Amino acid sequence: MNDIDAWVWWLVAAAALGIPLVVTAMPEFGMLAVGAVAAAIASGIGAGVVVQVLVFVIVSVALIAVVRPIAARHRKDRPQLLSGVEALKGRQAVVLERVDGSGGRVKLAGEIWSARSLDTARAYDVGQEVDVVDIEGATAIIM
């Protein structure tokens, strides 16, 4: 096997490692593919097989050792995105029909919602801004 064949085989290995990266979304395969590309470069500049394998191992292990902890930390610290009714809790609404413990209407996030007050003894008049503390079914609980 001459030097040209070796770098081609390393590039084939890099492409082969890229396939499971795409299919499984496991970044470790990408790091191994980068190691294979580094070994192909080493082969292209005339390094022997032992050096090529060492370059592959060193680059792959270094990437896994450095990049994985950083990626894990970013994945853990990612802000939680709220959607649906969870995103409405804590928002402000405007009273459209008087709201008390038995019911009423508010405009919340551009939509009209049925509402009732958290404190059943309290009532809110038309035009007041209120805070949504919970959503029960299709009813906003306000205060």
XYZ file of N, CA, C and O in Angstrom:
572
model
N 0.851 -1.177 0.000
C 0.000 0.000 0.000
C 0.893 1.236 0.000
O 1.696 1.422 0.896
N 0.801 2.082 -1.022
C 1.641 3.274 -1.075
C 0.966 4.446 -0.364
O -0.152 4.344 0.099
N 1.683 5.591 -0.290
C 1.195 6.749 0.468
C -0.131 7.297 -0.064
O -0.975 7.726 0.691
N -0.319 7.287 -1.370
C -1.556 7.816 -1.944
C -2.742 6.965 -1.505
O -3.769 7.486 -1.103
N -2.572 5.654 -1.544
C -3.656 4.775 -1.112
C -3.999 4.986 0.357
O -5.172 4.946 0.735
N -3.017 5.222 1.201
C -3.261 5.372 2.641
C -4.132 6.590 2.921
O -5.092 6.503 3.687
N -3.821 7.735 2.292
C -4.630 8.915 2.600
C -6.042 8.769 2.068
O -6.996 9.261 2.663
N -6.198 8.052 0.959
C -7.533 7.811 0.425
C -8.326 6.943 1.397
O -9.502 7.203 1.678
N -7.677 5.915 1.943
C -8.367 5.038 2.899
C -8.756 5.796 4.171
O -9.815 5.554 4.746
N -7.903 6.722 4.595
C -8.261 7.527 5.769
C -9.477 8.415 5.474
O -10.352 8.586 6.324
N -9.546 8.959 4.267
C -10.719 9.766 3.907
C -11.980 8.917 3.794
O -13.073 9.356 4.171
N -11.825 7.681 3.301
C -12.962 6.751 3.265
C -13.419 6.455 4.694
O -14.624 6.419 4.985
N -12.453 6.262 5.599
C -12.798 6.014 7.010
C -13.515 7.226 7.607
O -14.489 7.081 8.358
N -13.049 8.433 7.264
C -13.698 9.647 7.771
C -15.135 9.733 7.273
O -16.054 10.045 8.037
N -15.344 9.436 6.003
C -16.710 9.451 5.457
C -17.566 8.373 6.111
O -18.738 8.605 6.429
N -16.973 7.205 6.322
C -17.721 6.110 6.965
C -18.092 6.472 8.399
O -19.162 6.100 8.881
N -17.238 7.219 9.096
C -17.569 7.656 10.455
C -18.583 8.798 10.441
O -19.283 9.016 11.422
N -18.664 9.519 9.328
C -19.642 10.594 9.214
C -21.064 10.080 9.058
O -22.020 10.740 9.453
N -21.220 8.891 8.508
C -22.567 8.325 8.309
C -23.270 8.077 9.640
O -24.393 8.542 9.846
N -22.641 7.347 10.598
C -23.346 7.180 11.880
C -23.508 8.494 12.647
O -24.433 8.628 13.435
N -22.633 9.461 12.380
C -22.810 10.778 13.001
C -24.147 11.365 12.587
O -24.914 11.849 13.418
N -24.465 11.294 11.310
C -25.715 11.842 10.802
C -26.908 11.013 11.263
O -27.940 11.546 11.656
N -26.768 9.697 11.234
C -27.885 8.804 11.561
C -28.206 8.824 13.051
O -29.375 8.864 13.436
N -27.174 8.804 13.913
C -27.404 8.698 15.357
C -27.305 10.019 16.093
O -27.665 10.089 17.250
N -26.773 11.045 15.428
C -26.559 12.358 16.054
C -25.642 12.250 17.263
O -25.773 12.989 18.228
N -24.696 11.313 17.227
C -23.701 11.185 18.289
C -22.436 11.919 17.840
O -21.762 11.477 16.911
N -22.092 13.022 18.482
C -20.956 13.829 18.037
C -19.615 13.110 18.125
O -18.662 13.517 17.469
N -19.530 12.045 18.900
C -18.276 11.299 19.012
C -17.833 10.766 17.659
O -16.637 10.730 17.360
N -18.781 10.352 16.825
C -18.427 9.871 15.490
C -17.798 10.993 14.664
O -16.881 10.762 13.881
N -18.287 12.207 14.823
C -17.706 13.341 14.122
C -16.276 13.602 14.566
O -15.404 13.939 13.758
N -16.023 13.441 15.852
C -14.672 13.650 16.370
C -13.719 12.574 15.845
O -12.556 12.870 15.528
N -14.218 11.345 15.745
C -13.400 10.275 15.155
C -13.160 10.553 13.670
O -12.071 10.287 13.151
N -14.151 11.094 12.983
C -13.984 11.436 11.564
C -12.926 12.518 11.392
O -12.109 12.456 10.459
N -12.908 13.495 12.284
C -11.874 14.537 12.217
C -10.501 13.923 12.453
O -9.520 14.292 11.801
N -10.419 12.964 13.375
C -9.158 12.253 13.594
C -8.708 11.523 12.339
O -7.511 11.498 12.014
N -9.642 10.930 11.607
C -9.309 10.235 10.359
C -8.831 11.226 9.299
O -7.897 10.933 8.540
N -9.428 12.403 9.251
C -8.974 13.430 8.302
C -7.558 13.877 8.676
O -6.706 14.067 7.797
N -7.291 14.046 9.964
C -5.939 14.420 10.400
C -4.936 13.337 10.009
O -3.809 13.640 9.579
N -5.314 12.068 10.136
C -4.434 10.975 9.722
C -4.226 10.986 8.213
O -3.126 10.687 7.733
N -5.255 11.353 7.441
C -5.116 11.457 5.990
C -4.120 12.561 5.631
O -3.299 12.392 4.716
N -4.174 13.666 6.369
C -3.218 14.748 6.132
C -1.803 14.282 6.461
O -0.858 14.535 5.712
N -1.666 13.559 7.585
C -0.346 13.025 7.954
C 0.162 12.083 6.873
O 1.341 12.112 6.507
N -0.720 11.262 6.346
C -0.333 10.353 5.267
C 0.055 11.126 4.024
O 1.029 10.786 3.347
N -0.670 12.183 3.717
C -0.402 12.993 2.536
C 0.947 13.681 2.575
O 1.550 13.937 1.532
N 1.420 13.995 3.784
C 2.738 14.641 3.877
C 3.862 13.625 4.051
O 5.002 13.995 4.271
N 3.509 12.329 3.961
C 4.540 11.294 3.936
C 4.815 10.583 5.244
O 5.805 9.854 5.347
N 3.973 10.739 6.247
C 4.183 10.044 7.520
C 3.932 8.552 7.350
O 3.118 8.134 6.519
N 4.590 7.759 8.168
C 4.417 6.315 8.122
C 3.097 5.892 8.746
O 2.377 6.686 9.358
N 2.792 4.619 8.614
C 1.525 4.075 9.113
C 1.406 4.247 10.624
O 0.335 4.598 11.144
N 2.490 4.004 11.356
C 2.446 4.135 12.818
C 2.122 5.579 13.201
O 1.287 5.821 14.073
N 2.744 6.544 12.538
C 2.482 7.958 12.819
C 1.043 8.303 12.456
O 0.364 9.037 13.187
N 0.543 7.774 11.359
C -0.839 8.034 10.949
C -1.811 7.556 12.013
O -2.753 8.269 12.388
N -1.593 6.347 12.493
C -2.477 5.789 13.528
C -2.371 6.611 14.802
O -3.380 6.895 15.459
N -1.148 7.012 15.178
C -0.973 7.841 16.376
C -1.685 9.186 16.220
O -2.328 9.660 17.152
N -1.588 9.792 15.038
C -2.286 11.064 14.794
C -3.796 10.859 14.921
O -4.488 11.661 15.557
N -4.315 9.785 14.338
C -5.741 9.483 14.443
C -6.157 9.355 15.901
O -7.134 9.968 16.343
N -5.419 8.567 16.669
C -5.774 8.323 18.074
C -5.647 9.604 18.898
O -6.559 9.952 19.658
N -4.554 10.323 18.734
C -4.329 11.527 19.545
C -5.375 12.597 19.243
O -5.967 13.184 20.160
N -5.641 12.853 17.962
C -6.626 13.884 17.602
C -8.021 13.471 18.065
O -8.752 14.277 18.651
N -8.390 12.222 17.848
C -9.728 11.757 18.243
C -9.923 11.825 19.751
O -10.932 12.345 20.240
N -8.954 11.316 20.500
C -9.062 11.320 21.968
C -9.044 12.750 22.495
O -9.810 13.089 23.409
N -8.189 13.594 21.922
C -8.141 14.990 22.375
C -9.476 15.687 22.138
O -9.968 16.410 23.009
N -10.068 15.483 20.972
C -11.362 16.105 20.695
C -12.439 15.590 21.649
O -13.228 16.371 22.182
N -12.462 14.283 21.859
C -13.467 13.716 22.766
C -13.252 14.232 24.181
O -14.203 14.599 24.875
N -11.991 14.303 24.618
C -11.684 14.747 25.985
C -11.991 16.228 26.189
O -12.391 16.639 27.278
N -11.840 17.040 25.151
C -12.044 18.486 25.296
C -13.469 18.901 24.925
O -14.119 19.644 25.655
N -13.956 18.426 23.799
C -15.240 18.904 23.288
C -16.428 18.304 24.038
O -17.406 19.011 24.303
N -16.372 17.035 24.391
C -17.525 16.406 25.065
C -17.928 17.099 26.354
O -19.109 17.379 26.573
N -16.977 17.394 27.274
C -17.393 18.086 28.504
C -17.979 19.475 28.235
O -18.920 19.893 28.907
N -17.428 20.179 27.245
C -17.961 21.507 26.916
C -19.381 21.374 26.374
O -20.286 22.117 26.769
N -19.600 20.414 25.485
C -20.941 20.198 24.922
C -21.923 19.776 26.008
O -23.073 20.239 26.029
N -21.495 18.913 26.917
C -22.377 18.468 28.002
C -22.755 19.641 28.901
O -23.903 19.758 29.337
N -21.801 20.516 29.176
C -22.078 21.678 30.022
C -23.067 22.616 29.331
O -23.998 23.122 29.949
N -22.918 22.829 28.028
C -23.848 23.691 27.295
C -25.236 23.072 27.209
O -26.232 23.771 27.271
N -25.297 21.757 27.068
C -26.594 21.090 26.993
C -27.312 21.204 28.330
O -28.517 21.406 28.386
N -26.576 21.097 29.433
C -27.175 21.169 30.759
C -27.627 22.580 31.092
O -28.665 22.774 31.718
N -26.863 23.599 30.670
C -27.165 24.980 31.009
C -28.138 25.645 30.056
O -28.430 26.816 30.195
N -28.636 24.904 29.077
C -29.544 25.483 28.087
C -30.838 25.917 28.769
O -31.404 25.192 29.580
N -31.331 27.119 28.449
C -32.574 27.566 29.082
C -33.756 26.702 28.639
O -33.814 26.260 27.505
N -34.634 26.476 29.565
C -35.828 25.678 29.289
C -36.825 26.537 28.530
O -37.192 27.619 28.984
N -37.261 26.093 27.373
C -38.237 26.823 26.595
C -39.638 26.347 26.959
O -39.924 25.160 26.885
N -40.461 27.264 27.370
C -41.828 26.924 27.740
C -42.722 27.090 26.528
O -42.542 27.987 25.716
N -43.704 26.210 26.424
C -44.648 26.309 25.321
C -46.044 25.985 25.827
O -46.217 25.487 26.930
N -47.019 26.263 25.000
C -48.407 25.975 25.367
C -48.848 26.798 26.556
O -48.454 27.949 26.736
N -49.659 26.186 27.403
C -50.201 26.912 28.554
C -49.115 27.240 29.571
O -49.239 28.219 30.313
N -48.030 26.471 29.605
C -46.939 26.774 30.534
C -46.322 28.136 30.223
O -45.881 28.837 31.117
N -46.287 28.511 28.951
C -45.724 29.802 28.558
C -46.628 30.966 28.956
O -46.178 32.105 29.010
N -47.894 30.699 29.240
C -48.835 31.761 29.598
C -48.811 32.089 31.086
O -49.195 33.189 31.479
N -48.362 31.155 31.890
C -48.305 31.402 33.337
C -47.302 32.504 33.616
O -46.203 32.514 33.083
N -47.714 33.471 34.448
C -46.846 34.586 34.781
C -47.004 35.785 33.858
O -46.428 36.834 34.104
N -47.760 35.647 32.792
C -47.970 36.765 31.859
C -49.087 37.664 32.374
O -49.865 37.284 33.236
N -49.168 38.835 31.782
C -50.234 39.767 32.153
C -51.379 39.662 31.156
O -51.169 39.347 29.978
N -52.581 39.921 31.651
C -53.786 39.907 30.829
C -54.594 41.159 31.157
O -54.393 41.785 32.190
N -55.509 41.501 30.268
C -56.392 42.660 30.480
C -57.816 42.138 30.617
O -58.269 41.322 29.802
N -58.508 42.602 31.633
C -59.876 42.161 31.897
C -60.805 42.765 30.848
O -60.829 43.976 30.637
N -61.586 41.900 30.169
C -62.573 42.339 29.180
C -63.973 42.336 29.762
O -64.801 43.179 29.400
N -64.291 41.364 30.601
C -65.561 41.281 31.349
C -65.183 41.082 32.804
O -64.218 40.368 33.096
N -65.914 41.692 33.685
C -65.619 41.574 35.121
C -65.287 40.128 35.486
O -65.999 39.196 35.111
N -64.175 39.956 36.218
C -63.726 38.626 36.638
C -63.833 38.536 38.155
O -63.352 39.407 38.881
N -64.473 37.461 38.609
C -64.538 37.182 40.044
C -64.299 35.691 40.246
O -63.814 35.015 39.345
N -64.655 35.174 41.390
C -64.424 33.771 41.699
C -65.209 32.807 40.846
O -64.861 31.624 40.725
N -66.281 33.279 40.192
C -67.096 32.373 39.380
C -66.826 32.506 37.883
O -67.225 31.640 37.115
N -66.140 33.565 37.442
C -65.823 33.657 36.028
C -65.670 35.057 35.505
O -65.738 36.038 36.250
N -65.434 35.155 34.201
C -65.236 36.418 33.513
C -64.397 36.170 32.271
O -64.175 35.016 31.884
N -63.939 37.250 31.634
C -63.130 37.116 30.412
C -61.935 38.056 30.475
O -62.043 39.189 30.965
N -60.800 37.563 29.938
C -59.595 38.377 29.835
C -58.996 38.212 28.447
O -59.292 37.236 27.744
N -58.180 39.191 28.063
C -57.421 39.076 26.827
C -55.994 38.719 27.236
O -55.320 39.488 27.917
N -55.565 37.542 26.801
C -54.261 37.002 27.185
C -53.526 36.574 25.923
O -54.050 35.762 25.156
N -52.356 37.146 25.704
C -51.530 36.810 24.539
C -52.313 36.963 23.232
O -52.207 36.127 22.331
N -53.145 37.999 23.150
C -53.885 38.269 21.927
C -55.136 37.445 21.743
O -55.808 37.558 20.721
N -55.470 36.598 22.720
C -56.665 35.760 22.621
C -57.581 36.032 23.799
O -57.132 36.427 24.869
N -58.853 35.755 23.601
C -59.826 35.932 24.678
C -59.951 34.610 25.435
O -60.189 33.560 24.836
N -59.767 34.698 26.747
C -59.813 33.516 27.617
C -60.895 33.699 28.669
O -61.138 34.804 29.143
N -61.517 32.595 29.044
C -62.357 32.653 30.236
C -61.397 32.719 31.416
O -60.268 32.241 31.339
N -61.851 33.369 32.483
C -60.963 33.564 33.627
C -61.759 33.551 34.913
O -62.972 33.776 34.917
N -61.063 33.276 35.986
C -61.629 33.432 37.322
C -60.513 33.845 38.248
O -59.346 33.589 37.979
N -60.893 34.528 39.343
C -59.867 35.037 40.254
C -59.425 33.927 41.206
O -60.200 33.060 41.592
N -58.134 33.978 41.544
C -57.569 33.019 42.491
C -58.228 33.193 43.853
O -58.629 32.219 44.489
N -58.380 34.448 44.263
C -59.059 34.775 45.519
C -60.538 34.949 45.191
O -60.934 35.932 44.556
N -61.370 33.998 45.590
C -62.784 34.010 45.212
C -63.534 35.224 45.741
O -64.579 35.588 45.221
N -62.973 35.901 46.746
C -63.637 37.084 47.301
C -63.261 38.349 46.535
O -63.851 39.403 46.763
N -62.314 38.258 45.618
C -61.830 39.432 44.896
C -62.412 39.481 43.495
O -62.566 38.451 42.840
N -62.706 40.687 43.012
C -63.221 40.881 41.657
C -62.348 41.904 40.939
O -61.771 42.795 41.560
N -62.246 41.747 39.633
C -61.435 42.644 38.808
C -62.343 43.268 37.754
O -63.122 42.578 37.108
N -62.216 44.570 37.566
C -63.084 45.302 36.656
C -62.466 45.416 35.267
O -61.259 45.243 35.084
N -63.317 45.759 34.292
C -62.909 45.897 32.900
C -61.749 46.895 32.793
O -61.783 47.956 33.412
N -60.732 46.514 32.032
C -59.582 47.379 31.791
C -58.423 47.160 32.737
O -57.318 47.623 32.475
N -58.632 46.463 33.840
C -57.547 46.218 34.785
C -56.549 45.221 34.205
O -56.934 44.289 33.501
N -55.274 45.447 34.522
C -54.254 44.463 34.157
C -54.092 43.501 35.316
O -54.011 43.917 36.474
N -54.061 42.224 34.993
C -53.958 41.187 36.012
C -52.836 40.224 35.633
O -52.399 40.180 34.485
N -52.378 39.448 36.597
C -51.349 38.446 36.362
C -51.983 37.065 36.295
O -52.842 36.724 37.113
N -51.546 36.275 35.345
C -52.029 34.901 35.212
C -51.145 34.023 36.079
O -49.928 33.977 35.903
N -51.754 33.331 37.046
C -50.974 32.472 37.939
C -51.074 31.004 37.559
O -50.206 30.210 37.917
N -52.112 30.634 36.830
C -52.270 29.235 36.446
C -53.279 29.153 35.301
O -54.015 30.097 35.041
N -53.270 28.019 34.629
C -54.261 27.740 33.595
C -54.897 26.402 33.960
O -54.201 25.415 34.149
N -56.209 26.395 34.083
C -56.949 25.153 34.358
C -57.878 24.912 33.182
O -58.884 25.617 33.046
N -57.539 23.956 32.354
C -58.318 23.717 31.144
C -58.210 24.909 30.240
O -57.131 25.259 29.789
N -59.350 25.551 29.962
C -59.365 26.746 29.113
C -59.649 27.996 29.933
O -60.116 29.001 29.415
N -59.365 27.932 31.242
C -59.634 29.061 32.137
C -58.339 29.558 32.747
O -57.565 28.795 33.316
N -58.119 30.865 32.611
C -56.949 31.484 33.231
C -57.292 31.848 34.664
O -58.329 32.460 34.923
N -56.425 31.452 35.580
C -56.597 31.817 36.977
C -55.731 33.059 37.197
O -54.531 33.051 36.953
N -56.380 34.154 37.653
C -55.688 35.433 37.730
C -55.645 35.961 39.149
O -56.376 35.531 40.031
N -54.768 36.952 39.306
C -54.717 37.711 40.565
C -54.222 39.096 40.303
O -53.630 39.388 39.313
